[in-house]
PDB file of C-alpha atoms and ligand atoms in Angstrom:
ATOM      1  CA  MET A 238      23.600  -2.780  -0.482  1.00 87.00           C
ATOM      2  CA  ALA A 239      20.019  -4.054  -0.614  1.00 96.00           C
ATOM      3  CA  GLN A 240      17.321  -1.747  -1.969  1.00 98.00           C
ATOM      4  CA  THR A 241      14.527  -0.788   0.455  1.00 98.00           C
ATOM      5  CA  ILE A 242      10.819  -0.600  -0.305  1.00 98.00           C
ATOM      6  CA  TYR A 243       8.146   1.053   1.826  1.00 98.00           C
ATOM      7  CA  VAL A 244       4.792  -0.703   2.320  1.00 99.00           C
ATOM      8  CA  LEU A 245       2.271   1.819   3.686  1.00 99.00           C
ATOM      9  CA  ASN A 246      -1.232   1.251   5.011  1.00 99.00           C
ATOM     10  CA  GLY A 247      -3.969   3.772   5.682  1.00 98.00           C
ATOM     11  CA  PRO A 248      -6.766   4.178   8.207  1.00 98.00           C
ATOM     12  CA  ASN A 249      -8.522   1.244   9.840  1.00 98.00           C
ATOM     13  CA  LEU A 250      -6.272  -1.381   8.271  1.00 98.00           C
ATOM     14  CA  ASN A 251      -5.032  -2.078  11.817  1.00 98.00           C
ATOM     15  CA  MET A 252      -8.493  -3.669  12.237  1.00 97.00           C
ATOM     16  CA  LEU A 253      -7.882  -6.227   9.491  1.00 98.00           C
ATOM     17  CA  GLY A 254      -9.022  -9.715  10.493  1.00 96.00           C
ATOM     18  CA  LEU A 255     -10.854  -8.365  13.522  1.00 92.00           C
ATOM     19  CA  ARG A 256     -13.993  -7.026  11.728  1.00 88.00           C
ATOM     20  CA  GLU A 257     -15.877  -7.786   8.473  1.00 91.00           C
ATOM     21  CA  PRO A 258     -13.935 -10.989   7.593  1.00 91.00           C
ATOM     22  CA  GLU A 259     -16.484 -11.692   4.815  1.00 93.00           C
ATOM     23  CA  LYS A 260     -15.264  -8.551   3.022  1.00 93.00           C
ATOM     24  CA  TYR A 261     -11.576  -8.320   3.985  1.00 93.00           C
ATOM     25  CA  GLY A 262     -10.694 -11.917   4.977  1.00 93.00           C
ATOM     26  CA  SER A 263      -9.460 -13.191   8.304  1.00 95.00           C
ATOM     27  CA  ALA A 264      -5.763 -12.325   8.007  1.00 97.00           C
ATOM     28  CA  THR A 265      -4.525  -9.622  10.361  1.00 98.00           C
ATOM     29  CA  LEU A 266      -2.219  -6.715   9.495  1.00 98.00           C
ATOM     30  CA  ALA A 267       0.568  -8.676  11.234  1.00 98.00           C
ATOM     31  CA  ASP A 268      -0.087 -11.500   8.728  1.00 98.00           C
ATOM     32  CA  VAL A 269       0.114  -8.957   5.880  1.00 98.00           C
ATOM     33  CA  GLU A 270       3.420  -7.674   7.261  1.00 98.00           C
ATOM     34  CA  ARG A 271       4.794 -11.235   7.357  1.00 98.00           C
ATOM     35  CA  LEU A 272       3.609 -11.909   3.782  1.00 98.00           C
ATOM     36  CA  CYS A 273       5.191  -8.666   2.546  1.00 99.00           C
ATOM     37  CA  GLY A 274       8.431  -9.311   4.437  1.00 98.00           C
ATOM     38  CA  ASP A 275       8.712 -12.826   2.969  1.00 98.00           C
ATOM     39  CA  THR A 276       7.979 -11.531  -0.540  1.00 98.00           C
ATOM     40  CA  ALA A 277      10.457  -8.659  -0.257  1.00 98.00           C
ATOM     41  CA  LYS A 278      13.114 -11.106   0.970  1.00 98.00           C
ATOM     42  CA  ARG A 279      12.489 -13.372  -2.063  1.00 98.00           C
ATOM     43  CA  PHE A 280      13.603 -10.441  -4.213  1.00 98.00           C
ATOM     44  CA  GLY A 281      16.508  -9.460  -1.952  1.00 98.00           C
ATOM     45  CA  LEU A 282      14.703  -6.301  -0.820  1.00 98.00           C
ATOM     46  CA  ASP A 283      14.630  -4.708   2.631  1.00 98.00           C
ATOM     47  CA  MET A 284      11.206  -3.497   3.724  1.00 98.00           C
ATOM     48  CA  VAL A 285       9.762  -0.780   5.940  1.00 98.00           C
ATOM     49  CA  PHE A 286       6.133  -1.594   6.835  1.00 99.00           C
ATOM     50  CA  ARG A 287       3.871   1.070   8.397  1.00 98.00           C
ATOM     51  CA  GLN A 288       0.211   1.785   9.142  1.00 99.00           C
ATOM     52  CA  SER A 289      -1.406   5.018  10.248  1.00 98.00           C
ATOM     53  CA  ASN A 290      -4.907   6.308  10.849  1.00 98.00           C
ATOM     54  CA  ILE A 291      -3.633   9.872  10.344  1.00 98.00           C
ATOM     55  CA  GLU A 292      -3.417  11.440   6.874  1.00 98.00           C
ATOM     56  CA  GLY A 293      -0.462  13.731   7.719  1.00 98.00           C
ATOM     57  CA  GLU A 294       1.483  10.860   9.205  1.00 98.00           C
ATOM     58  CA  LEU A 295       1.118   8.942   5.928  1.00 99.00           C
ATOM     59  CA  VAL A 296       2.423  12.044   4.099  1.00 98.00           C
ATOM     60  CA  THR A 297       5.434  12.044   6.463  1.00 98.00           C
ATOM     61  CA  PHE A 298       6.106   8.341   5.785  1.00 98.00           C
ATOM     62  CA  ILE A 299       6.008   9.037   2.036  1.00 98.00           C
ATOM     63  CA  GLN A 300       8.464  11.938   2.416  1.00 98.00           C
ATOM     64  CA  GLU A 301      10.668   9.723   4.596  1.00 98.00           C
ATOM     65  CA  ALA A 302      10.756   7.070   1.837  1.00 98.00           C
ATOM     66  CA  ARG A 303      12.360   9.612  -0.480  1.00 97.00           C
ATOM     67  CA  LEU A 304      14.728  11.004   2.172  1.00 98.00           C
ATOM     68  CA  LYS A 305      15.909   7.481   3.008  1.00 98.00           C
ATOM     69  CA  LYS A 306      16.412   6.792  -0.714  1.00 98.00           C
ATOM     70  CA  ALA A 307      13.861   3.981  -0.875  1.00 98.00           C
ATOM     71  CA  ALA A 308      13.506   2.270  -4.253  1.00 98.00           C
ATOM     72  CA  GLY A 309       9.693   2.367  -4.330  1.00 98.00           C
ATOM     73  CA  ILE A 310       6.415   2.402  -2.446  1.00 99.00           C
ATOM     74  CA  VAL A 311       3.505  -0.021  -2.187  1.00 99.00           C
ATOM     75  CA  ILE A 312       0.537   1.753  -0.628  1.00 99.00           C
ATOM     76  CA  ASN A 313      -2.974   0.836   0.433  1.00 99.00           C
ATOM     77  CA  PRO A 314      -4.257   4.313   1.300  1.00 99.00           C
ATOM     78  CA  ALA A 315      -7.610   2.800   2.427  1.00 98.00           C
ATOM     79  CA  ALA A 316     -10.345   5.477   2.641  1.00 98.00           C
ATOM     80  CA  TYR A 317      -7.813   8.250   1.850  1.00 98.00           C
ATOM     81  CA  THR A 318      -7.624   6.745  -1.649  1.00 98.00           C
ATOM     82  CA  HIS A 319     -10.897   8.471  -2.410  1.00 98.00           C
ATOM     83  CA  THR A 320     -10.325  11.792  -0.636  1.00 98.00           C
ATOM     84  CA  SER A 321      -6.670  12.746  -0.253  1.00 98.00           C
ATOM     85  CA  VAL A 322      -5.003  15.301  -2.499  1.00 98.00           C
ATOM     86  CA  ALA A 323      -2.283  15.547   0.208  1.00 98.00           C
ATOM     87  CA  ILE A 324      -1.305  11.904  -0.261  1.00 98.00           C
ATOM     88  CA  LEU A 325      -1.445  12.280  -4.057  1.00 98.00           C
ATOM     89  CA  ASP A 326       0.863  15.327  -3.855  1.00 98.00           C
ATOM     90  CA  ALA A 327       3.300  13.555  -1.505  1.00 98.00           C
ATOM     91  CA  LEU A 328       3.491  10.514  -3.791  1.00 98.00           C
ATOM     92  CA  THR A 329       3.979  12.707  -6.872  1.00 98.00           C
ATOM     93  CA  LEU A 330       6.770  14.650  -5.139  1.00 98.00           C
ATOM     94  CA  THR A 331       8.707  11.484  -4.199  1.00 97.00           C
ATOM     95  CA  GLU A 332       9.262  10.664  -7.886  1.00 94.00           C
ATOM     96  CA  LEU A 333       9.475   7.013  -6.784  1.00 98.00           C
ATOM     97  CA  PRO A 334       7.619   4.128  -8.430  1.00 98.00           C
ATOM     98  CA  VAL A 335       4.336   3.673  -6.563  1.00 98.00           C
ATOM     99  CA  ILE A 336       2.024   0.641  -6.636  1.00 99.00           C
ATOM    100  CA  GLU A 337      -1.479   1.191  -5.252  1.00 98.00           C
ATOM    101  CA  ILE A 338      -3.111  -1.846  -3.716  1.00 98.00           C
ATOM    102  CA  HIS A 339      -6.612  -2.615  -2.479  1.00 98.00           C
ATOM    103  CA  ILE A 340      -7.681  -5.821  -0.800  1.00 98.00           C
ATOM    104  CA  THR A 341     -11.172  -5.605  -2.272  1.00 98.00           C
ATOM    105  CA  ASN A 342     -12.270  -4.856  -5.836  1.00 98.00           C
ATOM    106  CA  VAL A 343     -13.189  -1.221  -5.227  1.00 98.00           C
ATOM    107  CA  HIS A 344     -14.925  -1.045  -8.642  1.00 98.00           C
ATOM    108  CA  GLN A 345     -17.477  -3.608  -7.496  1.00 98.00           C
ATOM    109  CA  ARG A 346     -18.327  -1.507  -4.439  1.00 98.00           C
ATOM    110  CA  GLU A 347     -20.072   1.825  -3.769  1.00 98.00           C
ATOM    111  CA  PRO A 348     -19.631   4.498  -6.476  1.00 98.00           C
ATOM    112  CA  PHE A 349     -17.603   6.740  -4.113  1.00 98.00           C
ATOM    113  CA  ARG A 350     -14.892   4.034  -4.052  1.00 98.00           C
ATOM    114  CA  HIS A 351     -14.553   4.047  -7.859  1.00 98.00           C
ATOM    115  CA  HIS A 352     -12.419   7.177  -7.951  1.00 98.00           C
ATOM    116  CA  SER A 353      -8.861   7.203  -6.634  1.00 98.00           C
ATOM    117  CA  TYR A 354      -6.779  10.368  -6.236  1.00 98.00           C
ATOM    118  CA  VAL A 355      -3.753   8.155  -5.604  1.00 98.00           C
ATOM    119  CA  SER A 356      -3.967   6.360  -8.980  1.00 98.00           C
ATOM    120  CA  LYS A 357      -2.746   9.528 -10.704  1.00 98.00           C
ATOM    121  CA  ALA A 358       0.659   8.955  -9.017  1.00 98.00           C
ATOM    122  CA  ALA A 359       0.675   5.154  -9.318  1.00 98.00           C
ATOM    123  CA  LYS A 360       2.527   3.100 -11.922  1.00 98.00           C
ATOM    124  CA  ALA A 361       0.046   0.261 -11.348  1.00 98.00           C
ATOM    125  CA  VAL A 362      -3.054  -0.580  -9.334  1.00 98.00           C
ATOM    126  CA  MET A 363      -3.914  -3.934  -7.796  1.00 98.00           C
ATOM    127  CA  ALA A 364      -7.444  -4.555  -6.511  1.00 98.00           C
ATOM    128  CA  GLY A 365      -9.518  -7.540  -5.499  1.00 98.00           C
ATOM    129  CA  PHE A 366      -6.878 -10.215  -4.868  1.00 98.00           C
ATOM    130  CA  GLY A 367      -7.309 -10.084  -1.099  1.00 97.00           C
ATOM    131  CA  ILE A 368      -4.081  -9.777   0.869  1.00 98.00           C
ATOM    132  CA  GLN A 369      -2.231 -11.716  -1.878  1.00 98.00           C
ATOM    133  CA  GLY A 370      -2.443  -8.426  -3.777  1.00 98.00           C
ATOM    134  CA  TYR A 371       0.330  -7.104  -1.525  1.00 98.00           C
ATOM    135  CA  ALA A 372       2.659  -9.934  -2.615  1.00 98.00           C
ATOM    136  CA  LEU A 373       1.729  -9.338  -6.273  1.00 98.00           C
ATOM    137  CA  ALA A 374       2.317  -5.600  -5.862  1.00 98.00           C
ATOM    138  CA  ILE A 375       5.791  -6.205  -4.377  1.00 98.00           C
ATOM    139  CA  GLN A 376       6.567  -8.645  -7.195  1.00 98.00           C
ATOM    140  CA  GLY A 377       5.518  -6.016  -9.736  1.00 98.00           C
ATOM    141  CA  LEU A 378       7.549  -3.309  -8.001  1.00 98.00           C
ATOM    142  CA  ALA A 379      10.581  -5.638  -7.896  1.00 98.00           C
ATOM    143  CA  GLY A 380      10.349  -5.946 -11.681  1.00 98.00           C
ATOM    144  CA  ILE A 381      10.181  -2.167 -12.084  1.00 98.00           C
ATOM    145  CA  ILE A 382      13.245  -1.545  -9.881  1.00 98.00           C
ATOM    146  CA  GLY A 383      15.237  -4.404 -11.351  1.00 98.00           C
ATOM    147  CA  ALA A 384      15.288  -6.654  -8.264  1.00 98.00           C
ATOM    148  CA  LYS A 385      15.677 -10.298  -9.283  1.00 97.00           C
ATOM    149  CA  GLU A 386      14.135 -13.279  -7.497  1.00 96.00           C
ATOM    150  CA  LYS A 387      16.752 -15.097  -5.390  1.00 89.00           C
TER     151      LYS A 387
HETATM  152  O1  LIG B 582     -10.006  -2.735  -0.347  1.00 61.17           O
HETATM  153  C1  LIG B 582      -9.190  -2.022   0.247  1.00 61.17           C
HETATM  154  O2  LIG B 582      -8.058  -2.403   0.529  1.00 61.17           O
HETATM  155  C2  LIG B 582      -9.594  -0.626   0.708  1.00 61.17           C
HETATM  156  O3  LIG B 582      -8.465   0.230   0.534  1.00 61.17           O
HETATM  157  C3  LIG B 582      -9.950  -0.756   2.177  1.00 61.17           C
HETATM  158  C4  LIG B 582     -10.483   0.537   2.796  1.00 61.17           C
HETATM  159  C5  LIG B 582     -11.598   1.129   1.923  1.00 61.17           C
HETATM  160  O4  LIG B 582     -11.976   2.394   2.454  1.00 61.17           O
HETATM  161  C6  LIG B 582     -11.177   1.295   0.479  1.00 61.17           C
HETATM  162  O5  LIG B 582     -12.264   1.794  -0.261  1.00 61.17           O
HETATM  163  C7  LIG B 582     -10.748  -0.041  -0.093  1.00 61.17           C
HETATM  164  C8  LIG B 582     -11.043   0.258   4.189  1.00 61.17           C
HETATM  165  C9  LIG B 582     -10.026  -0.250   5.144  1.00 61.17           C
HETATM  166  C10 LIG B 582     -10.739  -0.623   6.384  1.00 61.17           C
HETATM  167  O6  LIG B 582     -10.223  -1.857   6.814  1.00 61.17           O
HETATM  168  C11 LIG B 582     -10.991  -2.635   7.600  1.00 61.17           C
HETATM  169  C12 LIG B 582     -10.489  -3.861   7.876  1.00 61.17           C
HETATM  170  C13 LIG B 582     -11.217  -4.739   8.638  1.00 61.17           C
HETATM  171  C14 LIG B 582     -12.412  -4.380   9.126  1.00 61.17           C
HETATM  172  C15 LIG B 582     -12.918  -3.130   8.864  1.00 61.17           C
HETATM  173  C16 LIG B 582     -12.197  -2.248   8.106  1.00 61.17           C
END
């Protein structure tokens, strides 16, 4: 049976492509979902793709990933990256490999974006590759969970 990965997205990422294209590019979240789905398929992986503007809902998705025996998580926690101990705790409790991804290079931005709570639970962090970072993150996760390119 195919392994499943969860790709989770935090607050405001539903606005991708609709505002600030100079910062985040013109691709929409639907485009990101397509890119992730195609990449997951390349590695023979099934994918669950979610977005929420609500911190607790993201915690529930993370718990669900473990309950459903997912193989790993790719997460762009958006602004919760810099504030959420709840998301850090949920990711730590899953004991699943986690890849943190950011569309922008957060280290080039305001100082409050330089610290990530989530990184403490992440095997790797991808930042600044635009939406291609999602494909790279899935590729990296595939390597960690032993999924081979088809
Ligand atoms: O670079 C990233 O991916 C971020 O996670 C994006 C978050 C930001 O708070 C993080 O520091 C870095 C913001 C997501 C908001 O997404 C928007 C998309 C289009 C237009 C406006 C906001």
